[in-house]
Short mmCIF file of C-alpha atoms in Angstrom, two decimals:
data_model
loop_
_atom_site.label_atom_id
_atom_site.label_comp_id
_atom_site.label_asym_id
_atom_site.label_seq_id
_atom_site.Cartn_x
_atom_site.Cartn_y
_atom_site.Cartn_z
CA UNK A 1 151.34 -30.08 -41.18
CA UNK A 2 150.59 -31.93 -38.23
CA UNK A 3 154.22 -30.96 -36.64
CA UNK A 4 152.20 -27.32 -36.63
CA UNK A 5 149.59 -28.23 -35.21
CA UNK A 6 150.54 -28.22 -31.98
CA UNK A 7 152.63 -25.38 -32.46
CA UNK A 8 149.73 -23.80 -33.51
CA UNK A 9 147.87 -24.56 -30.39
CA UNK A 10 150.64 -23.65 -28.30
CA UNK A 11 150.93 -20.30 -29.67
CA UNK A 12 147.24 -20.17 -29.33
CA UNK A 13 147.10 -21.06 -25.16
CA UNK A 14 150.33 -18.56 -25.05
CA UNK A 15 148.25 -15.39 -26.90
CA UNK A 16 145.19 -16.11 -25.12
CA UNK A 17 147.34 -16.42 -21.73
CA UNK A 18 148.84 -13.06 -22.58
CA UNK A 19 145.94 -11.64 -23.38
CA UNK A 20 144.20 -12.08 -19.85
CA UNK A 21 147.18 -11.32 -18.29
CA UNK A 22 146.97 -7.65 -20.07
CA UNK A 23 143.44 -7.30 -19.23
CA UNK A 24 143.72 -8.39 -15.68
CA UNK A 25 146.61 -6.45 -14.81
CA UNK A 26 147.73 -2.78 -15.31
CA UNK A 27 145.29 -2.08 -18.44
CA UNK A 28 142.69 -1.89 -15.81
CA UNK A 29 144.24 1.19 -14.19
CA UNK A 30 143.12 4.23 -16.35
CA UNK A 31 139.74 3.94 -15.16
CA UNK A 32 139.58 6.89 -12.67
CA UNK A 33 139.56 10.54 -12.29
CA UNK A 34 140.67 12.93 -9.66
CA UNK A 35 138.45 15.74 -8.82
CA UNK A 36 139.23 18.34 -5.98
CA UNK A 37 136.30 17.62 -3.40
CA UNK A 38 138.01 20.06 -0.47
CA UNK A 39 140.69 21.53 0.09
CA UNK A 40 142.58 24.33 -1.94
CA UNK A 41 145.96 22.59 -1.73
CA UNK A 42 147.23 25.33 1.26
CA UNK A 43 147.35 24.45 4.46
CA UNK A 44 145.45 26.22 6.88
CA UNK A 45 141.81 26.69 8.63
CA UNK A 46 139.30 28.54 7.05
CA UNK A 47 136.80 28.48 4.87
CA UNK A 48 134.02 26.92 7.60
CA UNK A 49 130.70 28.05 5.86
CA UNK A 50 131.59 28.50 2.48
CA UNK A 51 132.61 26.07 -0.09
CA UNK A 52 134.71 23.19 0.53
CA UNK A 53 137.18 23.21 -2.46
CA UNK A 54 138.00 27.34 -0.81
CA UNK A 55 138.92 25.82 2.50
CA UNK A 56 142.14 25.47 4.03
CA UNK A 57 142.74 21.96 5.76
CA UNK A 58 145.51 20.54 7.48
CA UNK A 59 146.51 16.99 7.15
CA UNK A 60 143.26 15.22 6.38
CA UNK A 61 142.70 11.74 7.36
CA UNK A 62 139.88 9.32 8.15
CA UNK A 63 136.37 10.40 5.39
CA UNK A 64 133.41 8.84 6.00
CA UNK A 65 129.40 9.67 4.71
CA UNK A 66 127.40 10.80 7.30
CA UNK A 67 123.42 9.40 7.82
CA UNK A 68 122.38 12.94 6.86
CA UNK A 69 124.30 12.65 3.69
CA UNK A 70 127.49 15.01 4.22
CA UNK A 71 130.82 13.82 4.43
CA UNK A 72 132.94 13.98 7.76
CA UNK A 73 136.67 14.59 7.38
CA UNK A 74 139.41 13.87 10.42
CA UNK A 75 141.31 17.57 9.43
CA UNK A 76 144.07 16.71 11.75
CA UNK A 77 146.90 18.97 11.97
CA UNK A 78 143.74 21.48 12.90
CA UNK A 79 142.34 19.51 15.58
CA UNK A 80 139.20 19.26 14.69
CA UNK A 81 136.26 16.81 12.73
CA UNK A 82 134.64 19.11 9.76
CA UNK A 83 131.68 18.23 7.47
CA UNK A 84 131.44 18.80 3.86
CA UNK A 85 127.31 19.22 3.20
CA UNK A 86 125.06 17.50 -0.08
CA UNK A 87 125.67 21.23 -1.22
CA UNK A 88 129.45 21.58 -1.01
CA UNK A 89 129.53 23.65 1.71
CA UNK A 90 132.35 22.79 4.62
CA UNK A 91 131.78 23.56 8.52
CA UNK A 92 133.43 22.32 11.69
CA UNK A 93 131.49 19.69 13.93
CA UNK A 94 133.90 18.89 16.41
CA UNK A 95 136.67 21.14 18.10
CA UNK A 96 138.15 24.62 18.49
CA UNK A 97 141.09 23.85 16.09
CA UNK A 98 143.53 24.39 19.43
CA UNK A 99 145.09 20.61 20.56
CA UNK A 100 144.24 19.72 24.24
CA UNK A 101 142.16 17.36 25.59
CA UNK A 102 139.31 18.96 27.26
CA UNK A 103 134.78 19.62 26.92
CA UNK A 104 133.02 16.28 27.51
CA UNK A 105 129.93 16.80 28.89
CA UNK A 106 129.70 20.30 26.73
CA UNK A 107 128.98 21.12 23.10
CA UNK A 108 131.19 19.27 21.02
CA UNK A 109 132.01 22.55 19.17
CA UNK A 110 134.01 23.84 22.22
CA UNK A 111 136.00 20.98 23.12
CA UNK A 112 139.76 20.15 22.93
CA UNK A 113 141.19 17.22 20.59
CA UNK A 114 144.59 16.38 19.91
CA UNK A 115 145.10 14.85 16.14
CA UNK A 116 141.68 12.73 15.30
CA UNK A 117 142.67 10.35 12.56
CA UNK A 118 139.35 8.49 12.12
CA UNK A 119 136.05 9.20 12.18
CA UNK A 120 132.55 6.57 11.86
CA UNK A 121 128.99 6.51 12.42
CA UNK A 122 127.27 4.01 14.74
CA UNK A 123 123.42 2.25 13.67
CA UNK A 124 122.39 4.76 15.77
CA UNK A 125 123.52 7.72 13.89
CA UNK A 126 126.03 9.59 15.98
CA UNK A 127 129.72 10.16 15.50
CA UNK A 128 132.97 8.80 17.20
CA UNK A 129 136.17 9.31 16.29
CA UNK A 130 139.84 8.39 17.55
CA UNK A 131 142.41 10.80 19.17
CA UNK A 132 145.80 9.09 18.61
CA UNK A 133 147.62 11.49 20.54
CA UNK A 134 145.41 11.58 23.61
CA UNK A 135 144.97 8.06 23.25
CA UNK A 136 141.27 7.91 23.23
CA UNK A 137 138.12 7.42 21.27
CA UNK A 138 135.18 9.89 21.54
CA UNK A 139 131.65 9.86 20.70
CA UNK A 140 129.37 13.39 19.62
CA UNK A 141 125.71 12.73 20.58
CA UNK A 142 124.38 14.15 17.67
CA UNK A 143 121.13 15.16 18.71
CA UNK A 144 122.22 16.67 21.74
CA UNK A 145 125.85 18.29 20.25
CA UNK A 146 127.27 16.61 23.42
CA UNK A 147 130.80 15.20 23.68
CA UNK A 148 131.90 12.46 25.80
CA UNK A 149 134.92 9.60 26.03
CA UNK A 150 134.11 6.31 25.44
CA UNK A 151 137.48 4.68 25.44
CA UNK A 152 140.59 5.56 27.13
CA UNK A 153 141.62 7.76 30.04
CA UNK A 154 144.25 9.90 28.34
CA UNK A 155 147.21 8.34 29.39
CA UNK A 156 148.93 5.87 26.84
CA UNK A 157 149.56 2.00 28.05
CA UNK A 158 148.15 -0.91 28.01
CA UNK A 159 145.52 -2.14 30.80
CA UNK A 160 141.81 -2.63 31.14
CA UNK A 161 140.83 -5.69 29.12
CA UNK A 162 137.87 -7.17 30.87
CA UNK A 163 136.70 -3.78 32.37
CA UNK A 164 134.92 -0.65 31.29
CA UNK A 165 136.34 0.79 28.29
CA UNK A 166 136.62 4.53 29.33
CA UNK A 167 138.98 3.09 32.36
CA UNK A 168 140.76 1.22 29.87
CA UNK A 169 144.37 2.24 28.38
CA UNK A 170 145.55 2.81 24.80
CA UNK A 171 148.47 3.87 23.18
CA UNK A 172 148.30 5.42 20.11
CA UNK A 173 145.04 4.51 18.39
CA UNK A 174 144.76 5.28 14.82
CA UNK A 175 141.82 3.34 13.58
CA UNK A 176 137.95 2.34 14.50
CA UNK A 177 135.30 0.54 12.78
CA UNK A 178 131.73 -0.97 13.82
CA UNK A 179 131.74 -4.13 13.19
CA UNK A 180 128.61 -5.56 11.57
CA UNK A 181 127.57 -6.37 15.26
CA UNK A 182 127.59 -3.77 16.44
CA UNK A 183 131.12 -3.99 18.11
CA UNK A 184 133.35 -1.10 17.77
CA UNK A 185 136.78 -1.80 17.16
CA UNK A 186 140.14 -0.22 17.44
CA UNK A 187 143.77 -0.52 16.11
CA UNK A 188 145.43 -0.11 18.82
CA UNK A 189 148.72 0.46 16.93
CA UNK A 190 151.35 1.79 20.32
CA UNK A 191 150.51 -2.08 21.92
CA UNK A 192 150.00 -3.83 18.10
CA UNK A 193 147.34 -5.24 19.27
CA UNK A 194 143.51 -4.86 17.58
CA UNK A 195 140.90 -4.40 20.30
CA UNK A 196 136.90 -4.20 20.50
CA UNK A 197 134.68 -2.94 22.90
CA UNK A 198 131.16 -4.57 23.69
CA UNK A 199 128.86 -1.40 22.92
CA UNK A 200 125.86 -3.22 24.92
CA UNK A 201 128.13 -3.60 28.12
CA UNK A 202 130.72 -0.67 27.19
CA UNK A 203 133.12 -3.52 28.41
CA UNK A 204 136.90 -3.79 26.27
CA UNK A 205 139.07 -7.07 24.85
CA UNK A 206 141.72 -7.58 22.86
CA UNK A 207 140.32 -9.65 19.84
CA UNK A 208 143.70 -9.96 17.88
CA UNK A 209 147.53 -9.68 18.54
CA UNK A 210 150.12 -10.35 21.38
CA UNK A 211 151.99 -7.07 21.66
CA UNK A 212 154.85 -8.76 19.75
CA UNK A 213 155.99 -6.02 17.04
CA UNK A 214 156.21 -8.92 14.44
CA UNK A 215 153.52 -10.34 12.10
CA UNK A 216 151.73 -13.85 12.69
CA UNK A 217 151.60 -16.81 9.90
CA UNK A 218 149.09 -17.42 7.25
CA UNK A 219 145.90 -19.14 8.53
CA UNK A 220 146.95 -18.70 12.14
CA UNK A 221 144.07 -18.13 14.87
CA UNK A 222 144.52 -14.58 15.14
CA UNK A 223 143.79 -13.97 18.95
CA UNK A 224 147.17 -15.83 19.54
CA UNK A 225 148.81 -14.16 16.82
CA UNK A 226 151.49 -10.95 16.70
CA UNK A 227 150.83 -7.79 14.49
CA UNK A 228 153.05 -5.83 13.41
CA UNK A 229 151.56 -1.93 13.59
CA UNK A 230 147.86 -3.05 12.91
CA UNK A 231 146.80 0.29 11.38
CA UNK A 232 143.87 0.52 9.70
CA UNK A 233 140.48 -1.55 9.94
CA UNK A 234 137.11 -1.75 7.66
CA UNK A 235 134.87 -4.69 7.44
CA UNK A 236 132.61 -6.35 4.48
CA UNK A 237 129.21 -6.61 4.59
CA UNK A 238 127.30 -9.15 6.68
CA UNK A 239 124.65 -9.69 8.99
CA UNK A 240 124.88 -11.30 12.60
CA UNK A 241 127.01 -10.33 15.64
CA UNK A 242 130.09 -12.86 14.02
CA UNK A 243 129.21 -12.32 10.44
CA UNK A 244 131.48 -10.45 8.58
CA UNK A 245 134.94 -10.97 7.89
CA UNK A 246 137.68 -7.95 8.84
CA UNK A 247 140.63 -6.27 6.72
CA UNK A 248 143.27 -5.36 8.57
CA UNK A 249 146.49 -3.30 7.19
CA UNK A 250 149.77 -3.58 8.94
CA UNK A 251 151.48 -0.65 8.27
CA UNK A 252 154.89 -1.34 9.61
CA UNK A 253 153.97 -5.00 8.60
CA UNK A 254 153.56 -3.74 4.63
CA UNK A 255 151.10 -6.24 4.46
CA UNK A 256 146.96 -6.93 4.16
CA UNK A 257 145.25 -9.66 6.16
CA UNK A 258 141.67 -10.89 6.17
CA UNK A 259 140.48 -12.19 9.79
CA UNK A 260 137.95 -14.43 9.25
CA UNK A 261 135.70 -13.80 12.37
CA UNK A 262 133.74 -16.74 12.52
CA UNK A 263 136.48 -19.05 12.05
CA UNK A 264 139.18 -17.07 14.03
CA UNK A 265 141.89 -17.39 11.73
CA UNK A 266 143.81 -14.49 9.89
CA UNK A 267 144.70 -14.67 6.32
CA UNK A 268 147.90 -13.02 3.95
CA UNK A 269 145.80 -11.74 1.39
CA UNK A 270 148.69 -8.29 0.12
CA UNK A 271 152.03 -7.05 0.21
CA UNK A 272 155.27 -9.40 1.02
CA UNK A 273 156.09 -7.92 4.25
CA UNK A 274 158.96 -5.76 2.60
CA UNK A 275 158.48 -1.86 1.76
CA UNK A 276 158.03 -1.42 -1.76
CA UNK A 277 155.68 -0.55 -4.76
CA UNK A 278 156.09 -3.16 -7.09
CA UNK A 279 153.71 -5.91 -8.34
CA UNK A 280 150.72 -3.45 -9.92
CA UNK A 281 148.62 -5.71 -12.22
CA UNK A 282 150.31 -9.02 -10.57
CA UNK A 283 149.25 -11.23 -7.86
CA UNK A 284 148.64 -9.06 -4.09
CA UNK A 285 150.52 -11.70 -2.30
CA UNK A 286 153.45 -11.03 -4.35
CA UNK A 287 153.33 -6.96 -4.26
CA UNK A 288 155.02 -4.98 -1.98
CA UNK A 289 153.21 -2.25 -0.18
CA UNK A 290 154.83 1.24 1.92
CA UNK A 291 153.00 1.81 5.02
CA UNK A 292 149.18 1.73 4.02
CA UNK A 293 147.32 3.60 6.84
CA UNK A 294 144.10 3.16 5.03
CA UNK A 295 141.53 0.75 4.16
CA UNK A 296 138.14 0.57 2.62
CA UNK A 297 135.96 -1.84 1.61
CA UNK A 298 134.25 -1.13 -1.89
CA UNK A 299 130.20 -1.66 -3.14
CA UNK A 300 131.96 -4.29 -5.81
CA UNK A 301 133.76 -6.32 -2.13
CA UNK A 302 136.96 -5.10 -2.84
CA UNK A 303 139.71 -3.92 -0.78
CA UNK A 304 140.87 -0.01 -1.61
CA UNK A 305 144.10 1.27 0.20
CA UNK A 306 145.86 3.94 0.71
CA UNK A 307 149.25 3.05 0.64
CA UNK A 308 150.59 6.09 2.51
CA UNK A 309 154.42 6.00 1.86
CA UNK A 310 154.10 4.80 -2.05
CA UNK A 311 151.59 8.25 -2.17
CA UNK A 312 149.28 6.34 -3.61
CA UNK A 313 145.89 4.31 -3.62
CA UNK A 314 145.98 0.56 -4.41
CA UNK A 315 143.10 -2.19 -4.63
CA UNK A 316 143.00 -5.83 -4.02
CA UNK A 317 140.94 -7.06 -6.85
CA UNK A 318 138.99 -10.08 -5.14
CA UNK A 319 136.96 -10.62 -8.51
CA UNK A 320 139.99 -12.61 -9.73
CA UNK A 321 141.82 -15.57 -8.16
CA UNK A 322 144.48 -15.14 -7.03
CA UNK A 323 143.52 -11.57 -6.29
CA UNK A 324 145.08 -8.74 -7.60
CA UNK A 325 146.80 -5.84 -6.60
CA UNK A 326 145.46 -2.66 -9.15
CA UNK A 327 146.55 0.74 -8.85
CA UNK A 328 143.96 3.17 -8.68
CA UNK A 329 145.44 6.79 -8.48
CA UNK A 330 149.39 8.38 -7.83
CA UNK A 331 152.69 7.84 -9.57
CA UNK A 332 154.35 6.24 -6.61
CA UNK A 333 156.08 9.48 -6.28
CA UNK A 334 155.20 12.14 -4.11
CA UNK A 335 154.26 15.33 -5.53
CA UNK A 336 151.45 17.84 -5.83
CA UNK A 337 148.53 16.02 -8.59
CA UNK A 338 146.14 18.34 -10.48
CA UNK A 339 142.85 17.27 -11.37
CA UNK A 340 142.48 14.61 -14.65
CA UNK A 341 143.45 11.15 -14.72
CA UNK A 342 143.47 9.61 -11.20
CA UNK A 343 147.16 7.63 -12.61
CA UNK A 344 148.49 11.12 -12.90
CA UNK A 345 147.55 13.07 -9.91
CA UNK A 346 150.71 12.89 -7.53
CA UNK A 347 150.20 12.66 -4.03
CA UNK A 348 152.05 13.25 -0.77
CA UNK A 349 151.45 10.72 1.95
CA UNK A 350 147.89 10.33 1.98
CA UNK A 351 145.70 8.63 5.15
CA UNK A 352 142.56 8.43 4.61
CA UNK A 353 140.21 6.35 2.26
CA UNK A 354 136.42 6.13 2.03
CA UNK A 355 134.78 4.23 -1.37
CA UNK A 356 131.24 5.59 -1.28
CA UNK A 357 128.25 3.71 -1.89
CA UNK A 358 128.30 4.78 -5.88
CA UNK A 359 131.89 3.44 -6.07
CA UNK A 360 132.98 7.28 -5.56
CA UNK A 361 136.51 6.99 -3.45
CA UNK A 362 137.65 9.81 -1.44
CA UNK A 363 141.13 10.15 -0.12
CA UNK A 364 142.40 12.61 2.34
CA UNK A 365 145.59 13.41 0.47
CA UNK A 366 147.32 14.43 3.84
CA UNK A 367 149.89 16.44 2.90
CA UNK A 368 148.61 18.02 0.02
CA UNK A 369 145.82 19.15 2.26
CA UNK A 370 142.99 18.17 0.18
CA UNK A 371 140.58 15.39 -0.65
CA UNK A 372 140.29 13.80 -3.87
CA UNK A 373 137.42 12.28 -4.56
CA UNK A 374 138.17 9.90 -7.57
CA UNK A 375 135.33 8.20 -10.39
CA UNK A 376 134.92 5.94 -12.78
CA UNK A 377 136.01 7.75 -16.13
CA UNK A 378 133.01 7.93 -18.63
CA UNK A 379 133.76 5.43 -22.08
#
């Protein structure tokens, strides 16, 4: 008897082990649902006054909620920033749906864009967004309906840190975020570097990378370090013009890292480095991620992605340690998804990713031309 004893134990620890392995990993993945929120799947521009799931889109990207409540959607391929009312109803906010690069100083209605990816609110309620392919950000005064640049000059390259930020030069932008501030902040993907500019001064810096197409070590000060394709910013919650830490995604880099702004340093927090989707339910570190272009930072702290070339979104649990990389919606194959359980609605490269204050998350499912919006399935 006492030979089984330990046995006894042993199987014990080994059950128990098992046990919070299952509940930590992929059992935790059935918990959403994939509703249409706009988009009817064709792609297209119409629909502006009607309801949103009747509208044509073209390659949405960057979602965010508005102050007034509606939600503003980068549709892309058309050229133009739409908004999607508390009452379903879609419009257009920004552009003509022709690419150019043309109106500031006029209604924001009538002016040009060329392929905005991202869209975000500042404290003081209006609206900039980045055009990667005039290599700018713009901001829509929007009391006044007036357009102007506030970063760039049109012309991709790399110059201007130090100066004003509208004499400044980017090259392909593809993501902004405030930081908490009050910074604004840009992936600056064509010069991997991440830049912010001072929105009391207007003036521009690079706060992280070297222009080296290559990714830095763990725990490295990240002002000295290399990115490779810095894609896609979003910060947690804090107070105070350092508070706050960052979460970066390196899209060419298949990889997540944490900046830690007070400190300086960056952090390895997902993905291996190599293009993959393995690792659901298992430690981040250890995962491999395909070209996430998206990140959001949940109500609950943690870190939704979308991980554009596995056609799916992706979390980094933070609640456990290590953390964990969950998936949230897609089959890792691309396809066309129908509403119903978020683990069975295919996707097809998506961008965009926005986790609402209710734990709601939308996801411009590119090119499907719709967004998903995705919640917690009822028990």
């Amino acid at each position: 008897m006492s030979d089984a004893v330990p046995f006894l134990r042993t199987r014990s620890v080994v059950l128990s082990t098992l046990l919070s392995l299952i509940c930590a990993g992929d059992a935790f993945t059935g918990d959403y649902v994939a509703e249409v929120f706009a988009g009817t799947g064709d792609r297209g521009y119409s629909g502006d006054g009607g309801d949103a799931v009747e509208a044509q889109l073209n390659n949405p990207f960057g979602i965010v909620r508005g102050p007034d409540g509606g939600l503003y959607i980068c549709d892309t391929g058309n050229h133009v920033v739409r908004k999607v009312s508390s009452d379903g109803r879609i419009s257009t906010m920004v552009g003509t749906g022709k690419p150019g690069y043309g109106g500031d100083g006029g209604q924001a209605t009538a002016a040009l864009l060329n392929e905005p990816y991202e869209v975000r609110f500042d404290r003081a309620g209006d609206l900039y967004f980045v055009e990667m392919q005039n290599h700018v950000v713009r901001k829509m005064d929007m009391q006044k309906g007036i357009l102007s640049t506030l970063v760039g000059t049109g012309t991709a390259g790399f110059d201007g840190d130090g100066g004003l930020a509208v004499t400044a030069e980017l090259n392909r932008p593809h993501s902004i975020q405030f930081s908490p501030g009050g910074d604004l902040f840009v992936c600056d993907i064509g010069n991997n570097r991440v830049r912010a500019v001072d929105m009391k001064t207007g003036v521009i810096r690079t706060v992280a990378g070297t222009g080296d197409r290559r990714t830095g070590a763990d725990g490295v000060a990240f002002s000295t370090a290399p990115l490779h394709g810095p894609r896609a910013i979003d910060f947690a919650s804090a107070s105070g013009a350092e508070g706050g830490d960052a979460w970066l995604a390196l899209r060419e880099g298949n990889a997540v890292y944490r900046l830690d702004l007070v400190a300086g340093t960056m952090h390895h927090m997902a993905g291996t480095g190599k293009s993959g989707f393995t690792g659901n339910g298992a430690a981040a570190k250890l995962a491999t991620l395909s070209g996430p272009k998206g990140v959001s930072i949940g109500p609950d702290g943690n870190v939704y992605l979308a991980d554009t070339e596995s056609h799916s979104v992706r979390m980094i649990d933070l609640s456990v340690d290590p953390p964990v990389l969950r998936l949230i919606a897609g089959t890792g194959e691309r396809g066309k998804g129908k509403p119903g359980p978020a683990l069975e609605c295919a996707m097809a490269r998506p961008h965009g990713i926005f986790v609402d204050v209710d734990g709601a998350v939308y996801v411009g499912d590119s090119e499907n031309h719709r967004v998903w919006v995705l919640r917690k399935a009822l028990r």
